[in-house]
Amino acid sequence: MQRMKFRGFHLHHNNAAAAESMIRQIDEFPSFFTPPELTPSRERPLIIDCGSNIGVTVLEWKFRWPMSEIICFEPDPVAFKMLDKNIEANDIPGIRCINKAVLDHNEDAEFFGDLSPGGDARGNSVDPAWAKRDGSTSTIVQSTRLTPYIADRDVAFLKLDIEGAEQRVITDIQPHLDRIAAIYIEVHETDDSVMRNSAAEIESIVTEAGFKVEHEQRDGERSLPRHLDQWQARVGATQTQLLCWR
């Protein structure tokens, strides 16, 4: 286990390249995209972070909006231990960590990727088209629908970065999208998965729900480990960021 400073917090990690990549992504997060419900006068706005990994985004949200309440989901067993360590070590209130994959059902799911103790968890997923590669392993994880967490509450900000299951979840929570003020979605597509997980289809769903949407492509060099460059080219892997606000 290693440690670095991030936004005044201690960030524990087991893979420096992955941690630095996630920090770069946060540093490049559009400055104009401040969900309107996350204002200093707002008491305990709710943020839901799906795909928290080791907690870089959770620490960022607490740095920006310290009064926020955060529910974070991370299915990866190795990454979740580091996430839990980062919340505990920094003694941060108002955070609930759930070791489950966000999907459109509550059943167990097979989870693929680099699951070694010092591995790079970027790209690990329940979607085999995205994460079942040469050298990957798998384990069984618990999953949960998001509906119980949003059906009766207003959500200031939803982050959905779940490596290939974004359309399934957005479709499942479609009846409750009116309760959400702003959404960040990172859509993961391959040639084999685009028919079931499409940035265009997700954009259509959120636009119909009343969101304005801006989209841009992720930089492949920074979003996944360099050794996956050939895999990305072979399967047509792309990552599209959708910034959605009202």
XYZ file of C-alpha atoms in Angstrom:
246
model
C 0.000 0.000 0.000
C 1.237 3.478 -0.910
C 0.013 6.946 0.029
C -0.053 10.387 -1.561
C -1.676 13.728 -0.790
C -4.776 14.750 -2.710
C -6.846 17.864 -1.950
C -5.464 17.830 1.579
C -6.525 14.206 2.138
C -4.378 11.080 2.459
C -5.051 8.963 -0.641
C -4.054 5.340 -0.153
C -3.579 3.267 -3.280
C -1.906 0.112 -4.550
C -1.181 1.263 -8.123
C 0.421 4.659 -8.687
C -0.317 4.832 -12.425
C -4.022 4.220 -11.851
C -4.246 6.711 -8.970
C -2.433 9.412 -10.955
C -4.693 8.823 -13.964
C -7.826 9.246 -11.847
C -6.427 12.449 -10.347
C -5.705 13.819 -13.840
C -9.281 13.075 -14.843
C -10.592 14.965 -11.816
C -8.263 17.904 -12.533
C -9.667 18.089 -16.059
C -13.308 17.829 -14.977
C -15.065 20.810 -16.592
C -15.006 23.764 -14.222
C -18.329 25.024 -15.562
C -20.077 21.815 -14.545
C -21.210 22.600 -11.028
C -24.545 20.916 -10.314
C -26.962 23.693 -9.308
C -28.069 21.893 -6.156
C -24.512 21.823 -4.814
C -24.365 25.349 -3.424
C -22.883 26.492 -0.106
C -26.364 27.262 1.218
C -27.708 23.799 0.423
C -27.818 21.586 3.523
C -26.597 18.003 2.994
C -27.155 17.660 -0.789
C -27.088 14.022 -1.873
C -24.408 12.784 -4.282
C -24.485 9.220 -5.577
C -21.167 7.941 -6.905
C -21.508 4.717 -8.922
C -18.070 3.314 -9.662
C -16.064 4.924 -6.856
C -12.919 2.809 -7.344
C -10.459 3.766 -4.550
C -12.282 7.006 -3.718
C -10.621 9.791 -5.715
C -13.994 11.172 -6.801
C -15.414 10.830 -3.290
C -12.542 12.874 -1.851
C -12.994 15.447 -4.629
C -16.711 15.853 -3.904
C -15.998 16.261 -0.186
C -13.319 18.850 -0.988
C -15.723 20.826 -3.200
C -18.894 20.284 -1.186
C -17.959 19.267 2.390
C -21.574 19.345 3.613
C -22.702 16.805 1.010
C -23.951 13.336 1.803
C -22.400 10.722 -0.471
C -23.482 7.170 -1.231
C -20.754 5.379 -3.148
C -20.858 2.008 -4.881
C -17.827 -0.085 -5.824
C -18.024 -3.821 -6.637
C -14.314 -4.526 -7.084
C -13.223 -6.296 -3.865
C -9.653 -4.948 -3.968
C -10.614 -1.383 -4.883
C -13.373 -1.378 -2.267
C -10.920 -2.189 0.534
C -8.828 0.801 -0.536
C -11.945 2.996 -0.779
C -12.951 2.000 2.735
C -9.402 2.696 3.954
C -9.406 6.179 2.408
C -12.692 7.164 4.024
C -11.682 5.759 7.420
C -8.145 7.172 7.398
C -9.386 10.690 6.636
C -12.265 10.434 9.128
C -14.760 11.915 6.661
C -18.390 12.147 7.793
C -21.466 11.742 5.621
C -20.216 8.923 3.396
C -21.737 5.463 2.976
C -19.724 2.885 1.022
C -21.518 -0.092 -0.534
C -19.569 -3.048 -1.930
C -21.970 -3.820 -4.791
C -22.247 -3.359 -8.544
C -25.016 -1.016 -9.675
C -27.100 -2.899 -12.237
C -30.733 -3.396 -13.219
C -31.206 -6.348 -10.838
C -30.303 -7.467 -7.301
C -28.721 -10.789 -8.231
C -25.083 -11.831 -8.061
C -22.974 -11.042 -11.127
C -19.649 -12.201 -12.530
C -17.023 -9.454 -12.377
C -14.005 -9.450 -14.723
C -10.658 -7.693 -14.872
C -7.308 -7.223 -13.160
C -8.241 -8.337 -9.666
C -4.747 -8.775 -8.221
C -3.820 -6.938 -4.978
C -1.560 -4.490 -6.839
C -3.600 -4.471 -10.013
C -5.057 -1.630 -12.029
C -8.810 -1.588 -11.418
C -9.559 0.807 -14.282
C -11.732 -1.095 -16.717
C -12.807 -3.895 -14.362
C -16.459 -4.639 -15.039
C -19.435 -6.982 -15.024
C -19.541 -6.522 -18.816
C -17.352 -9.216 -20.412
C -17.135 -7.214 -23.668
C -15.333 -4.495 -21.726
C -13.324 -6.376 -19.091
C -12.846 -10.019 -20.132
C -9.425 -9.825 -21.765
C -6.260 -11.903 -22.013
C -4.915 -12.341 -18.501
C -8.054 -11.169 -16.719
C -9.662 -13.128 -13.923
C -13.169 -13.054 -12.476
C -15.073 -13.236 -9.222
C -18.705 -13.108 -8.155
C -19.980 -9.815 -6.735
C -23.279 -8.654 -5.317
C -25.329 -6.186 -7.314
C -28.132 -3.747 -6.585
C -30.639 -1.628 -8.421
C -30.278 2.115 -7.900
C -34.010 2.763 -7.613
C -34.274 2.235 -3.816
C -31.666 4.960 -3.271
C -33.318 7.627 -5.436
C -37.051 6.893 -5.603
C -37.903 8.903 -2.486
C -35.072 11.457 -2.416
C -33.859 14.390 -4.463
C -30.371 13.767 -5.830
C -28.095 16.751 -6.433
C -25.567 14.819 -8.514
C -25.319 11.283 -9.913
C -22.028 9.960 -11.247
C -22.387 6.818 -13.355
C -19.059 5.271 -14.361
C -19.710 1.527 -14.306
C -17.713 0.220 -17.256
C -20.335 -0.896 -19.726
C -23.600 -1.150 -17.759
C -24.621 2.509 -18.030
C -27.569 2.050 -20.406
C -29.034 -0.766 -18.315
C -29.022 1.437 -15.214
C -30.274 4.617 -16.912
C -33.139 2.625 -18.452
C -33.954 1.071 -15.072
C -34.092 4.445 -13.264
C -35.771 6.285 -16.120
C -39.039 6.776 -14.148
C -37.058 8.575 -11.419
C -34.785 10.819 -13.492
C -36.908 13.827 -12.563
C -35.522 13.550 -9.020
C -31.941 14.119 -10.216
C -30.542 17.621 -10.802
C -27.340 16.712 -12.688
C -25.655 13.576 -14.013
C -22.176 12.655 -15.190
C -22.134 9.472 -17.278
C -19.064 7.803 -18.717
C -20.301 5.467 -21.450
C -18.129 2.471 -22.347
C -18.678 1.028 -25.806
C -17.077 -1.712 -27.884
C -18.012 -3.033 -31.313
C -19.704 -5.986 -29.578
C -21.535 -4.018 -26.868
C -22.725 -0.859 -28.646
C -26.130 -2.401 -29.413
C -26.851 -2.685 -25.677
C -24.723 0.164 -24.281
C -24.785 3.180 -26.564
C -23.857 6.791 -25.807
C -26.394 7.922 -28.393
C -29.217 5.932 -26.815
C -28.334 7.103 -23.296
C -28.196 10.708 -24.493
C -31.651 10.261 -26.014
C -33.044 8.954 -22.704
C -31.654 11.787 -20.571
C -32.606 14.435 -23.136
C -36.174 13.136 -23.112
C -36.077 13.458 -19.307
C -35.359 17.194 -19.632
C -31.572 17.337 -19.341
C -29.267 19.469 -21.421
C -26.333 17.323 -22.539
C -22.756 18.011 -23.547
C -20.550 15.121 -24.636
C -16.881 14.555 -25.343
C -14.536 11.626 -25.862
C -12.175 10.494 -23.141
C -8.446 10.475 -23.898
C -7.643 6.765 -24.275
C -4.041 7.195 -23.141
C -5.174 8.436 -19.750
C -8.424 6.567 -19.249
C -7.067 3.004 -19.411
C -3.627 1.439 -18.825
C -1.209 1.831 -21.758
C -0.850 -1.933 -22.171
C -4.490 -2.062 -23.297
C -3.884 0.107 -26.371
C -3.899 -2.872 -28.734
C -7.010 -4.312 -27.075
C -8.808 -0.965 -27.444
C -7.991 -0.837 -31.138
C -8.978 -4.461 -31.713
C -12.426 -4.264 -30.066
C -13.216 -0.648 -30.951
C -13.348 0.464 -27.314
C -14.414 4.071 -26.737
C -15.347 6.127 -23.692
C -17.750 9.037 -24.007
C -18.442 11.547 -21.225
C -21.986 12.881 -20.990
C -22.482 15.988 -18.814
C -26.190 16.344 -18.095
C -27.860 19.227 -16.246
C -31.216 20.984 -16.089
